Short mmCIF file of C-alpha atoms in Angstrom, two decimals:
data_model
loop_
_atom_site.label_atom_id
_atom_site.label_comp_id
_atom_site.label_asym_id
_atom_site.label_seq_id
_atom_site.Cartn_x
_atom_site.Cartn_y
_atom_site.Cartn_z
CA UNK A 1 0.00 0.00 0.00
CA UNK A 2 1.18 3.50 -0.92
CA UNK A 3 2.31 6.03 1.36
CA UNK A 4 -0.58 8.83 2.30
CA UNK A 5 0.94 12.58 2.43
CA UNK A 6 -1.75 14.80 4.49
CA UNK A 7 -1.62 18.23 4.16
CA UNK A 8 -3.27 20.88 5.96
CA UNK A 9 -2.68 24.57 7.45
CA UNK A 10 -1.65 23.04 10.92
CA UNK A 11 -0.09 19.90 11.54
CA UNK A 12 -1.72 17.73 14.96
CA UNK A 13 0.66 17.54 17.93
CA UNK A 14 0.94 13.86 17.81
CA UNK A 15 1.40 13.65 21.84
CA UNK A 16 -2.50 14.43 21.83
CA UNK A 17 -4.72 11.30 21.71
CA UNK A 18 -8.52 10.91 21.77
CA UNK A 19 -10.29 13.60 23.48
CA UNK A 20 -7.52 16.35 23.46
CA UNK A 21 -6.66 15.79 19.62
CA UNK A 22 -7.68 18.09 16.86
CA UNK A 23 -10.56 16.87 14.44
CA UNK A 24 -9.19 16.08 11.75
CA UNK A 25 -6.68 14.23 13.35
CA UNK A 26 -9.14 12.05 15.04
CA UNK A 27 -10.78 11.88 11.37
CA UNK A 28 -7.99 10.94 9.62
CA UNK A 29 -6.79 8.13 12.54
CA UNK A 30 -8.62 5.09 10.80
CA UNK A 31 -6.19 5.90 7.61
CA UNK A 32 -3.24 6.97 9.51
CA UNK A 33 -3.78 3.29 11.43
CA UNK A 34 -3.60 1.59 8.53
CA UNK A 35 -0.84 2.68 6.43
CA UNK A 36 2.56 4.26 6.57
CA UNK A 37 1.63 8.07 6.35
CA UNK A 38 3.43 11.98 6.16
CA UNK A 39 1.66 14.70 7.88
CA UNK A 40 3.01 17.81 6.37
CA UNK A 41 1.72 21.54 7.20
CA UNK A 42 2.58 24.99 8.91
CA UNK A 43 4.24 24.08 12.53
CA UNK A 44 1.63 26.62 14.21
CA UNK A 45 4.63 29.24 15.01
CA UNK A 46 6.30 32.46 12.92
CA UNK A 47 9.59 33.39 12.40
CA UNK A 48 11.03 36.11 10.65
CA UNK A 49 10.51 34.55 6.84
CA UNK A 50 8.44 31.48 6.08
CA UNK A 51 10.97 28.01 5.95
CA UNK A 52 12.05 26.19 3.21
CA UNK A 53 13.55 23.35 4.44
CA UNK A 54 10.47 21.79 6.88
CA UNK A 55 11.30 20.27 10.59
CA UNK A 56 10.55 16.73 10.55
CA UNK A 57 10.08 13.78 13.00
CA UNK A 58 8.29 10.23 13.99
CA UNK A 59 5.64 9.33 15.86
CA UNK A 60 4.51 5.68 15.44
CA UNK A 61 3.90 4.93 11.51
CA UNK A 62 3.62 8.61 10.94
CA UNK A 63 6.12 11.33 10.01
CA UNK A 64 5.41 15.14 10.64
CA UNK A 65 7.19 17.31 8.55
CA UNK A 66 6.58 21.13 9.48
CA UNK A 67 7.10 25.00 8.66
CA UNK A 68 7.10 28.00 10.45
CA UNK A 69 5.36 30.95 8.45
CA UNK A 70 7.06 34.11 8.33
CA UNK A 71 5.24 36.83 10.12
CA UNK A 72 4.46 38.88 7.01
CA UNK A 73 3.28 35.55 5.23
CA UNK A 74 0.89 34.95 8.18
CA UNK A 75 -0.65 38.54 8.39
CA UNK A 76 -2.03 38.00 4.46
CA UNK A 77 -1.97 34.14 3.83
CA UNK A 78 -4.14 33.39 7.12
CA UNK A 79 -5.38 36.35 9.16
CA UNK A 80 -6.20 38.23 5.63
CA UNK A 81 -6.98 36.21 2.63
CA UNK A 82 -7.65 32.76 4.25
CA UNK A 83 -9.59 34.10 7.26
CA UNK A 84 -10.28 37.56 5.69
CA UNK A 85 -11.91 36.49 2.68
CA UNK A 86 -12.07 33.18 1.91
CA UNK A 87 -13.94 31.95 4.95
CA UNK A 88 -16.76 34.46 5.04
CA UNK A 89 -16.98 34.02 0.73
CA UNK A 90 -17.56 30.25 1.29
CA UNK A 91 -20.02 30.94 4.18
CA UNK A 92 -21.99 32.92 1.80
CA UNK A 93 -20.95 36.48 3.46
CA UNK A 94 -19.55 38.59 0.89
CA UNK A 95 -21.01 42.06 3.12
CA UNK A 96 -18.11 40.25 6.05
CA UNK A 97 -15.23 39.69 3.52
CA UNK A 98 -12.16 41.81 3.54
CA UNK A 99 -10.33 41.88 -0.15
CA UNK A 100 -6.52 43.29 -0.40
CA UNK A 101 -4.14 42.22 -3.11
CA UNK A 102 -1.47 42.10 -0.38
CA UNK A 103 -3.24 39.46 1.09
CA UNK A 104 -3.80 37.28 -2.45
CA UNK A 105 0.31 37.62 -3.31
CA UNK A 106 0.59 36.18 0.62
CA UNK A 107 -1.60 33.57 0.09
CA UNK A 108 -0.44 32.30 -3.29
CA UNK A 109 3.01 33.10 -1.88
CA UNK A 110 2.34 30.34 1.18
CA UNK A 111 0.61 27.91 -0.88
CA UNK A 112 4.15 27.74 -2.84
CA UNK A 113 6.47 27.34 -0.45
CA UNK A 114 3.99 24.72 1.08
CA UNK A 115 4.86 23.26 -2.04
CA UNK A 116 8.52 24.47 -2.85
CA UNK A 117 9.29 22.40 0.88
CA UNK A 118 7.29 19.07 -0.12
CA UNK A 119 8.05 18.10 -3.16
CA UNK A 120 11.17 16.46 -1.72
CA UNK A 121 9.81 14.62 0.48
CA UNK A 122 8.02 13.20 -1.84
CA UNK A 123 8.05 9.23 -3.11
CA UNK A 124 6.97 8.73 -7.18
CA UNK A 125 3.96 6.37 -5.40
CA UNK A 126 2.78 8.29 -2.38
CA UNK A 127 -1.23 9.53 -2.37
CA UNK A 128 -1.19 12.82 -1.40
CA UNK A 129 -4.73 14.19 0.57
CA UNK A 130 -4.80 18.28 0.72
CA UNK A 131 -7.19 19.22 3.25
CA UNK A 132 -9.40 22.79 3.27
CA UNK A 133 -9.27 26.24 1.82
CA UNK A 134 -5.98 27.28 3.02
CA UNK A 135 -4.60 25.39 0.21
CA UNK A 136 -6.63 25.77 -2.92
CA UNK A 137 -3.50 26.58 -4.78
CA UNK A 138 -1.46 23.98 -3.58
CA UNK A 139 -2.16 20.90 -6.21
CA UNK A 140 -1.52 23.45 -9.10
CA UNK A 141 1.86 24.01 -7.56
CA UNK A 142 2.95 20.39 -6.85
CA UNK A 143 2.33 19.89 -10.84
CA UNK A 144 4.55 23.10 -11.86
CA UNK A 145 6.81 21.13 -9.79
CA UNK A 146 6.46 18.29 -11.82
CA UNK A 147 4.82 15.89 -9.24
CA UNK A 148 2.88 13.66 -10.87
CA UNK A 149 1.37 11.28 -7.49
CA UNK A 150 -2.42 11.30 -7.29
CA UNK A 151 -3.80 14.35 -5.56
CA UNK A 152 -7.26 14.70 -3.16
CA UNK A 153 -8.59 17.60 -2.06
CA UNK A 154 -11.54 18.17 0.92
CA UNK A 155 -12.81 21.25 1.93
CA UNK A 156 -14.51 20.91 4.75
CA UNK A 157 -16.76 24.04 4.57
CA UNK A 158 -19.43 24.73 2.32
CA UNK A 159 -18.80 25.60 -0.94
CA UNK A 160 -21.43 28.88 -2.06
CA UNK A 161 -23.22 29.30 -5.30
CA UNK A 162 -21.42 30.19 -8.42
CA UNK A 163 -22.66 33.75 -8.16
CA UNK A 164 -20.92 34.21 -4.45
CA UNK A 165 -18.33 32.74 -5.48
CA UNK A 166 -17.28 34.76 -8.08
CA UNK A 167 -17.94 37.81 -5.93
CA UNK A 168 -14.29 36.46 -4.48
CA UNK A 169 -11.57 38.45 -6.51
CA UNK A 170 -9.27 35.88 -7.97
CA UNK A 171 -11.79 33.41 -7.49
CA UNK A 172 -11.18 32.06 -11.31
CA UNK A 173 -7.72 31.03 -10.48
CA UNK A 174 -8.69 29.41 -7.52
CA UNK A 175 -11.10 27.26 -9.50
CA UNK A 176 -8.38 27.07 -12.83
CA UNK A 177 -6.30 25.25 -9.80
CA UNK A 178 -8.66 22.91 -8.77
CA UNK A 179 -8.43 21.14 -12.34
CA UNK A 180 -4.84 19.99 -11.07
CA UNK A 181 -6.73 17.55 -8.70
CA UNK A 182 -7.67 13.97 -8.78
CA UNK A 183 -10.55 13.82 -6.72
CA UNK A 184 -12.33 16.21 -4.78
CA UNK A 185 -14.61 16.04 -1.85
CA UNK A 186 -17.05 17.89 -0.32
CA UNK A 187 -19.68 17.79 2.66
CA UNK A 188 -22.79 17.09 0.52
CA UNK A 189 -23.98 16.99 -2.57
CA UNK A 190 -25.66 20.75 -2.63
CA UNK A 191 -21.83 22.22 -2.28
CA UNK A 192 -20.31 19.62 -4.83
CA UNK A 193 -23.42 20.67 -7.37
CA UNK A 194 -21.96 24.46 -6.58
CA UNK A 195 -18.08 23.23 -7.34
CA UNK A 196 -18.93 21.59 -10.08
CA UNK A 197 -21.11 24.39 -12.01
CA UNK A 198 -17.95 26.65 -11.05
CA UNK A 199 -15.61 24.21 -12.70
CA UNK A 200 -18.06 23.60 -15.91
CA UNK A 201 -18.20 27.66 -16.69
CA UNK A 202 -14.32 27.88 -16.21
CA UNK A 203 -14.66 25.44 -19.16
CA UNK A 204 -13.16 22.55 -16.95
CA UNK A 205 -15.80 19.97 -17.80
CA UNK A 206 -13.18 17.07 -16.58
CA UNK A 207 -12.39 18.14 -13.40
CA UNK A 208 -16.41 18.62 -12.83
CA UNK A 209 -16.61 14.89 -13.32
CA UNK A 210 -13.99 14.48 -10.26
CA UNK A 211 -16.01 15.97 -7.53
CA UNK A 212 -18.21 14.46 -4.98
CA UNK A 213 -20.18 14.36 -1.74
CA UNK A 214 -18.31 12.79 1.55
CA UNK A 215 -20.13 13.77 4.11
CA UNK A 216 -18.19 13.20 7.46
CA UNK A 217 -18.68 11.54 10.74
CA UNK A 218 -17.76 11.12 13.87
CA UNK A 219 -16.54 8.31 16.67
CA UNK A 220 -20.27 7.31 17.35
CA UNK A 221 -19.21 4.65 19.39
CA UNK A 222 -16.71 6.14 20.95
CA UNK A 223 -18.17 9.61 21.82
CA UNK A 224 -20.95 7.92 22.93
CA UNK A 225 -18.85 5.85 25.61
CA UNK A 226 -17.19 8.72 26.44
CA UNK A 227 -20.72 10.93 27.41
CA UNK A 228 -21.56 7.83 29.28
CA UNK A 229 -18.17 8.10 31.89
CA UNK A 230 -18.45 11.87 31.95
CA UNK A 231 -21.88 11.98 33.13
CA UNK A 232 -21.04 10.14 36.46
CA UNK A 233 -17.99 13.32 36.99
CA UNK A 234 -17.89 15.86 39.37
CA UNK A 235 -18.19 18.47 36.62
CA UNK A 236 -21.46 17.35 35.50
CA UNK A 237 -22.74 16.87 39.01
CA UNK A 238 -22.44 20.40 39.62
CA UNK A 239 -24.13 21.32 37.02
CA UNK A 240 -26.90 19.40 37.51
CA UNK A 241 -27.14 20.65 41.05
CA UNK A 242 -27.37 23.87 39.93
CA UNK A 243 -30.37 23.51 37.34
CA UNK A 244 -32.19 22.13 40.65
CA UNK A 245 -34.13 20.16 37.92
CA UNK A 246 -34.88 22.78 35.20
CA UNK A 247 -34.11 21.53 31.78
CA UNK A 248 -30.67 22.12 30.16
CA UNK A 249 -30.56 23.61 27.08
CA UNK A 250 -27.08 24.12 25.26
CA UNK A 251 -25.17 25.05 23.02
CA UNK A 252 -21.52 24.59 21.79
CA UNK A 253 -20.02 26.96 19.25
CA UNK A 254 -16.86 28.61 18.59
CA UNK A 255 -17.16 32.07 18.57
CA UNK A 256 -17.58 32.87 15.40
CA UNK A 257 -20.24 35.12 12.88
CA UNK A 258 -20.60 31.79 10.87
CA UNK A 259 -22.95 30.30 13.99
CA UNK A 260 -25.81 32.39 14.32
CA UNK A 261 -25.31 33.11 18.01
CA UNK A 262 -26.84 36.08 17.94
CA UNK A 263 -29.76 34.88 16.53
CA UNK A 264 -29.87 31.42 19.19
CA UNK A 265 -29.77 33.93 21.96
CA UNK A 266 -32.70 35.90 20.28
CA UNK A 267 -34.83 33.27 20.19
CA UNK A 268 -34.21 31.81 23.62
CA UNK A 269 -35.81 35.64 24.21
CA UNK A 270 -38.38 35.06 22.33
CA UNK A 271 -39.01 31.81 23.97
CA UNK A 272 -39.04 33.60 27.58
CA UNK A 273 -41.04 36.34 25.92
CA UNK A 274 -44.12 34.22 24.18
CA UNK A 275 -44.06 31.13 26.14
CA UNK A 276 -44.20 32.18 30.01
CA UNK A 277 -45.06 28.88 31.04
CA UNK A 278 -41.16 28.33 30.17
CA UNK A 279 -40.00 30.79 32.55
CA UNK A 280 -38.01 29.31 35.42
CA UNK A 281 -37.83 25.95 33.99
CA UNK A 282 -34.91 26.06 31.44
CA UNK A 283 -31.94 27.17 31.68
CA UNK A 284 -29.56 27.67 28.41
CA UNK A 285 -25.63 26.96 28.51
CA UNK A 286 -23.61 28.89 25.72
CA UNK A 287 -19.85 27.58 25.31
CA UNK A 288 -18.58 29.59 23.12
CA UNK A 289 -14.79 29.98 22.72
CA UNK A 290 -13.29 33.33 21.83
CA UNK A 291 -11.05 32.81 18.77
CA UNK A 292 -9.51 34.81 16.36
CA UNK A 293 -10.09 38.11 18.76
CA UNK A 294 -7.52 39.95 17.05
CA UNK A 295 -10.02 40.44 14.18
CA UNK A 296 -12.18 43.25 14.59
CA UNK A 297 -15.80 41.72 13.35
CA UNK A 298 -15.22 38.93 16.02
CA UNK A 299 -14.94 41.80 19.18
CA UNK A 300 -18.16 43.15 17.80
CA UNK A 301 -19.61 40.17 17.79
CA UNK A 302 -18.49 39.25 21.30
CA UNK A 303 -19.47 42.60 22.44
CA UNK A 304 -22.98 41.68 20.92
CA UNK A 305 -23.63 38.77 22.82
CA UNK A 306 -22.27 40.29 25.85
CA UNK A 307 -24.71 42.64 25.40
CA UNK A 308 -27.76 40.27 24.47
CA UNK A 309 -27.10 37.64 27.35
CA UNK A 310 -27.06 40.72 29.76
CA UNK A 311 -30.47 42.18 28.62
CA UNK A 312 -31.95 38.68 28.29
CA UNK A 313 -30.90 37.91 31.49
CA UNK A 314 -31.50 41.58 33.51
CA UNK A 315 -35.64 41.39 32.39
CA UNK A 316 -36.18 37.47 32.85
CA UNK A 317 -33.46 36.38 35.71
CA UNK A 318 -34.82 35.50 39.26
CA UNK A 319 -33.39 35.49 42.36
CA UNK A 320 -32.32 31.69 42.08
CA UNK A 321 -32.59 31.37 38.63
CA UNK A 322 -30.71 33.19 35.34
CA UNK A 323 -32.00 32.42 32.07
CA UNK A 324 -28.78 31.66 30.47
CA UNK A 325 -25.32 31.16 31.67
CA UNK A 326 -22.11 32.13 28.66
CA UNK A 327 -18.96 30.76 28.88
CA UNK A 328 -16.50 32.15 26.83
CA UNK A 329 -13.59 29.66 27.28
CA UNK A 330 -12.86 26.56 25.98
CA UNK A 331 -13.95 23.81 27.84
CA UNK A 332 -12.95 20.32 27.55
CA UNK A 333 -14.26 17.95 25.47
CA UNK A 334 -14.59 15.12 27.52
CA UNK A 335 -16.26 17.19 29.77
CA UNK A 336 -18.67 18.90 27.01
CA UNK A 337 -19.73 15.22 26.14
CA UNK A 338 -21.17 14.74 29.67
CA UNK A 339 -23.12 18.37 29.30
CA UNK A 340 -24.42 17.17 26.07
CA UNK A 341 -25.73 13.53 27.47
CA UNK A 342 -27.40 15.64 30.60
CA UNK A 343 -28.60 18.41 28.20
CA UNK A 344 -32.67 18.20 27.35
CA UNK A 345 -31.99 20.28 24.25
CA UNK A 346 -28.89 20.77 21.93
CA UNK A 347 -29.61 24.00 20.01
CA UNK A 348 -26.95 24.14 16.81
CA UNK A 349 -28.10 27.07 14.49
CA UNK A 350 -25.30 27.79 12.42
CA UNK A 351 -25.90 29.92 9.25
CA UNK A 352 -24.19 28.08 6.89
CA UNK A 353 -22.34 25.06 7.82
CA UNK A 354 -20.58 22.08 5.72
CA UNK A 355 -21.43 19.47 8.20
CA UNK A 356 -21.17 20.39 11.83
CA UNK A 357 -20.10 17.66 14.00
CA UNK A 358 -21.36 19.31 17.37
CA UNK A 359 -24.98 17.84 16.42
CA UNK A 360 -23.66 14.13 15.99
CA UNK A 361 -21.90 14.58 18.89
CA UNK A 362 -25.18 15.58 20.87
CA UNK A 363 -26.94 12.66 19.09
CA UNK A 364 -24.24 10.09 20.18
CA UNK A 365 -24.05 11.87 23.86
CA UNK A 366 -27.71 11.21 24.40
CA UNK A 367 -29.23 8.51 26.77
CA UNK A 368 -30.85 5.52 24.86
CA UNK A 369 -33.78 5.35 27.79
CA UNK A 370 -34.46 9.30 27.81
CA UNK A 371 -32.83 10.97 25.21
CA UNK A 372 -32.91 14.75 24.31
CA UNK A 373 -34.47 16.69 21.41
CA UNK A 374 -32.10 18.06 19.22
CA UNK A 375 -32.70 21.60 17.07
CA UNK A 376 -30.75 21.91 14.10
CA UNK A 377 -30.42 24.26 11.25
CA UNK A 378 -31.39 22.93 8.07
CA UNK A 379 -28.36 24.76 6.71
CA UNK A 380 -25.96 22.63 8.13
CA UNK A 381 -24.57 19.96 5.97
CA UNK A 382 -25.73 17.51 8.70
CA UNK A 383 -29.48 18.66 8.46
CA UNK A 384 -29.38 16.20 5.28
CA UNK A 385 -28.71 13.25 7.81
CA UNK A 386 -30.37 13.81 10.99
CA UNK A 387 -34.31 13.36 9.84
CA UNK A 388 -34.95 13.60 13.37
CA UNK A 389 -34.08 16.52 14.43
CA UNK A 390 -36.43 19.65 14.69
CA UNK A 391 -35.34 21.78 11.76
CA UNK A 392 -35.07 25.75 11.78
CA UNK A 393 -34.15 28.55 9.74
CA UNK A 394 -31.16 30.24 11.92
CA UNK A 395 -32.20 33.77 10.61
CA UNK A 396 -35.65 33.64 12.18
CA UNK A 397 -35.66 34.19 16.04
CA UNK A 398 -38.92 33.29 16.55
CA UNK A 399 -38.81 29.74 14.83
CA UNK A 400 -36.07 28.78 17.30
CA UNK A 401 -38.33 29.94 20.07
CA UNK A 402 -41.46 27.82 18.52
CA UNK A 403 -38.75 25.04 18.38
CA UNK A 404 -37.44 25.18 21.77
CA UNK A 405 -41.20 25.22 22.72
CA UNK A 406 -41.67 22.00 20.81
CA UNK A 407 -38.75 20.46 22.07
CA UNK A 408 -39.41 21.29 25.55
CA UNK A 409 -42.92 19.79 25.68
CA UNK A 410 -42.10 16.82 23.00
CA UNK A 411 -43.53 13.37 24.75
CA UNK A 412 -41.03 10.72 25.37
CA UNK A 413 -42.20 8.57 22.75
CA UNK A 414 -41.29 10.89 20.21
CA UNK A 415 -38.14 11.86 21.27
CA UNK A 416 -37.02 8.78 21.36
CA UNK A 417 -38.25 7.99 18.27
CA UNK A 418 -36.46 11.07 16.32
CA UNK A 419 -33.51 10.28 18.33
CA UNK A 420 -33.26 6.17 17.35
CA UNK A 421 -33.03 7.78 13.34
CA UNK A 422 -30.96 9.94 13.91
CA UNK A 423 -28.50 7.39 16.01
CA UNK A 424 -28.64 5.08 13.18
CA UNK A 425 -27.69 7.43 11.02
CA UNK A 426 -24.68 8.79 12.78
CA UNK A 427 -23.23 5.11 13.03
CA UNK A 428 -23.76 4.56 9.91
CA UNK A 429 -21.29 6.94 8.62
CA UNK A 430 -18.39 7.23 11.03
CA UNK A 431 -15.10 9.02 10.47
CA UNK A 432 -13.26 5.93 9.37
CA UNK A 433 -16.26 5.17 6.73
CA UNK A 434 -16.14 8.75 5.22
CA UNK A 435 -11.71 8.50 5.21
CA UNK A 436 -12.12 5.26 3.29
CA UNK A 437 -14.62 6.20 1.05
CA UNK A 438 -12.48 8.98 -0.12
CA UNK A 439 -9.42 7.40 -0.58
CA UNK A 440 -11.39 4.33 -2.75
CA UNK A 441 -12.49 7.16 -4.95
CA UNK A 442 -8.97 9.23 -5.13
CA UNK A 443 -6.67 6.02 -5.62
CA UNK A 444 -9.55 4.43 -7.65
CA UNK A 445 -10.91 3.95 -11.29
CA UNK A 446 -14.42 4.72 -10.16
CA UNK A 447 -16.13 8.12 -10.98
CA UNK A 448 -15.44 9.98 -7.94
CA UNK A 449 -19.05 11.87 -8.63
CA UNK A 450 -20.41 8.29 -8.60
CA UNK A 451 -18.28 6.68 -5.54
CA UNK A 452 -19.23 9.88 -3.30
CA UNK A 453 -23.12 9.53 -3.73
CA UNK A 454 -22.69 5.81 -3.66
CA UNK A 455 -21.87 6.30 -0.06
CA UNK A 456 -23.99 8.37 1.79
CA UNK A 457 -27.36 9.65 2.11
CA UNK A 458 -27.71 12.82 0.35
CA UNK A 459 -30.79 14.92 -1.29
CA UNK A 460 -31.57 18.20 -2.04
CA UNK A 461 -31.35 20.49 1.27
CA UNK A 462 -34.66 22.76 -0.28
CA UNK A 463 -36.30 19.26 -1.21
CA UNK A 464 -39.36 17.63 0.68
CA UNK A 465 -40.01 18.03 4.71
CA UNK A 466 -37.53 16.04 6.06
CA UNK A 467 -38.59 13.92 9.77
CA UNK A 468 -42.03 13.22 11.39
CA UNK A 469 -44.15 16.43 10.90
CA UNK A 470 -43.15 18.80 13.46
CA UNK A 471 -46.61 20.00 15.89
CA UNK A 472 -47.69 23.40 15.69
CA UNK A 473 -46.57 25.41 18.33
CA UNK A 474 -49.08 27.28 19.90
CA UNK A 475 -48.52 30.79 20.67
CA UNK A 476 -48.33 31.92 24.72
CA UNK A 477 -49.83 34.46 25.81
CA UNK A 478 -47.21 37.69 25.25
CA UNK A 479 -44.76 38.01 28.42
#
């Protein structure tokens, strides 16, 4: 079996195992298990110019091969055009991106000395897997280099509309580079229908043919397990103390504009506001990390839910009771899997997401005998999986509210009976399925549009009602 090369913007610190370690590298362990493998990407530190010759060393089968960026190359390769413009584009929020041609020259600039430093590393039979936006550019530059090994690429966000898209400057050369690729993968099919009409009016017909949908999936089993142990800690035991048995609904987010948190808190409002008879009886836990708080739209938007937890909580709170309690650092993840199994609701209202792994998570968390009621936006790649959960539009404050109401006075029977679908489906397609799926289409002779639908469930996202009809909420009397 051929050597797999990984490449992404940060390589995993290979000391980290299960519950501390990143997500892709818990993705990616199935392959990495199975084969001799190179993990190559940017070290996570700066210097004073971006390296050419890469640190390397072992761990187990795997060898990590790193760079440092130079602090000029980080300013407009990540912080400007990665973060800057490319994330918000692919989100769908051209009014959020920032454009500079500084930051384009940094970005193509990275992307080559990405590929300047692994070329010779290189064997002629390796498989080489290129992971998210940070390196559109980076297949193109491999074959100027003359490497000729089969190349994958996954983004693991969405991928907009070609008429956002294009709203990107330099978005044609972005999608002129993607031809250099073997296979390409996406979330679901919606985004790969969006690649490949981008690829098929750059007159790339060919490279149309080698995209598909992959959606991804977690450690069912294993998370599952792990919300099981967690629940018996003295972390969760607090917390349930504290709710002095109101239900728990929450929420786990980094903070970011792409996860409607603004919105979420808005309609737990609402819900306080239409449906008194709620009042007193729920209480709604926001983790939401602070990251990139260097960038200026991410202070507003902390200083906006600052704000909007404060009021919420100032008109509803009660002596022994606050409406909702915000946490804005990380907490850890074994931990969050034993809020999730003792949480009643699990609100996840991005605005756009590819998949969103933070509502299979909740799914697997959940107690067979009683489990929870899970609200999802059906903008999230994983709205196209879970049929059971109760679907919202993330803009609309008010339809979260109706949904919490739903959720909270659901009967038993039909949680559980939403839950068992989903539950299924989230086993069905584990990480290690979606890794192997991928690689059988890249290193394959199979169409890789055809392997990717072969593989999972996947329909339109604006087709039919998806799930058992969701009951009318009834309006409460105004509060």
């Amino acid at each position: 079996m051929s050597r797999l090369v990984i490449v992404a913007n940060r390589t995993p610190d290979p000391r980290e195992r299960g519950a501390s370690a990143g997500g892709l590298a818990v993705a990616l362990k199935d392959a990495l298990a199975r084969r001799d493998a190179l993990w190559f990407g940017w070290s996570g530190g700066t210097a004073a110019e971006t390296a050419t010759v890469p640190s390397e060393f072992r761990h187990g089968r795997t060898a990590y091969a790193t760079i440092d960026l130079g602090e000029v190359d980080y300013r407009h390769y990540y912080q400007g055009f990665a973060n800057g413009a490319l994330w918000p584009v692919l989100h769908y929020r051209l009014g959020v991106a920032r454009f500079d041609r500084e930051d384009w020259v940094g970005y193509r600039r990275v992307n080559a000395a990405f590929a300047a430093a692994l070329a010779p590393l290189l064997r002629p039979d390796d498989t080489i897997w290129i992971h998210d936006f940070h390196l559109f550019l980076l297949a193109a530059e491999l074959r100027a280099l003359g490497c000729r090994q089969r190349i994958g690429f996954f983004l693991h966000v969405p991928f907009p509309p070609r008429a956002v898209f294009t709203g990107l400057p330099n978005a044609g050369a972005i999608i002129e580079a993607m031809g250099a690729l073997d296979a390409i993968g996406l979330q679901t099919e919606d985004d790969a229908e969006n690649l490949r009409g981008a690829l098929m009016a750059a007159g790339l017909a060919d490279a149309a043919l080698r995209v598909g949908a992959f959606p991804i999936g977690i450690d069912a089993a294993g998370f599952a397990a792990l919300a099981a142990r967690r629940f018996r800690s003295k972390e969760v035991a607090q917390l349930r103390a504290s709710l002095v048995d109101r239900a728990l609904a929450i929420g786990i987010d980094r903070l970011d504009y792409t996860k409607g948190l603004p919105q979420r808190i808005a309609g737990f409002g609402k819900l306080l506001q239409r449906f008194p008879r709620h009042r007193g009886k729920v209480t709604f836990l926001q983790v939401a990390p602070v990251s990139r708080g260097d960038v200026a739209q991410y202070r507003a938007l902390r200083r906006e839910l600052d704000e909007s937890v404060g009021r919420i909580n100032g008109q509803y709170a009660e002596p022994d009771w606050a409406p909702i309690r915000y946490i804005t650092r990380a907490v850890a993840r074994p931990t969050v899997a034993g809020y999730m199994r003792l949480a009643r609701i699990g609100l996840v209202t991005p605005l756009r997401d590819g998949m969103n792994l933070v509502a299979k998570e909740y799914v697997a968390a959940q107690d067979a005998a009683d489990p929870g009621v899970l609200i999802l936006s059906r903008f999230a790649g994983a709205a196209l999986d879970l049929d059971g959960a109760v679907l919202v539009n993330p803009l609309d404050p008010d339809d979260i509210a109706e949904a919490l109401d739903v959720a909270l006075t659901m009967p038993a029977d039909e949680r559980l009976d939403r839950w068992q679908r989903m539950d299924r489906a989230v086993r069905a397609t584990t990480a290690g399925i979606w890794c192997r799926r991928f690689l059988t289409a890249l290193e394959g002779d199979e169409p890789v549009a055809e392997a990717g639908r072969a593989g999972g469930r996947q329909v339109p996202r604006q087709g039919a009602a998806r799930g058992a009809p969701r009951r009318q909420a009834a309006a409460g009397p105004a509060g």
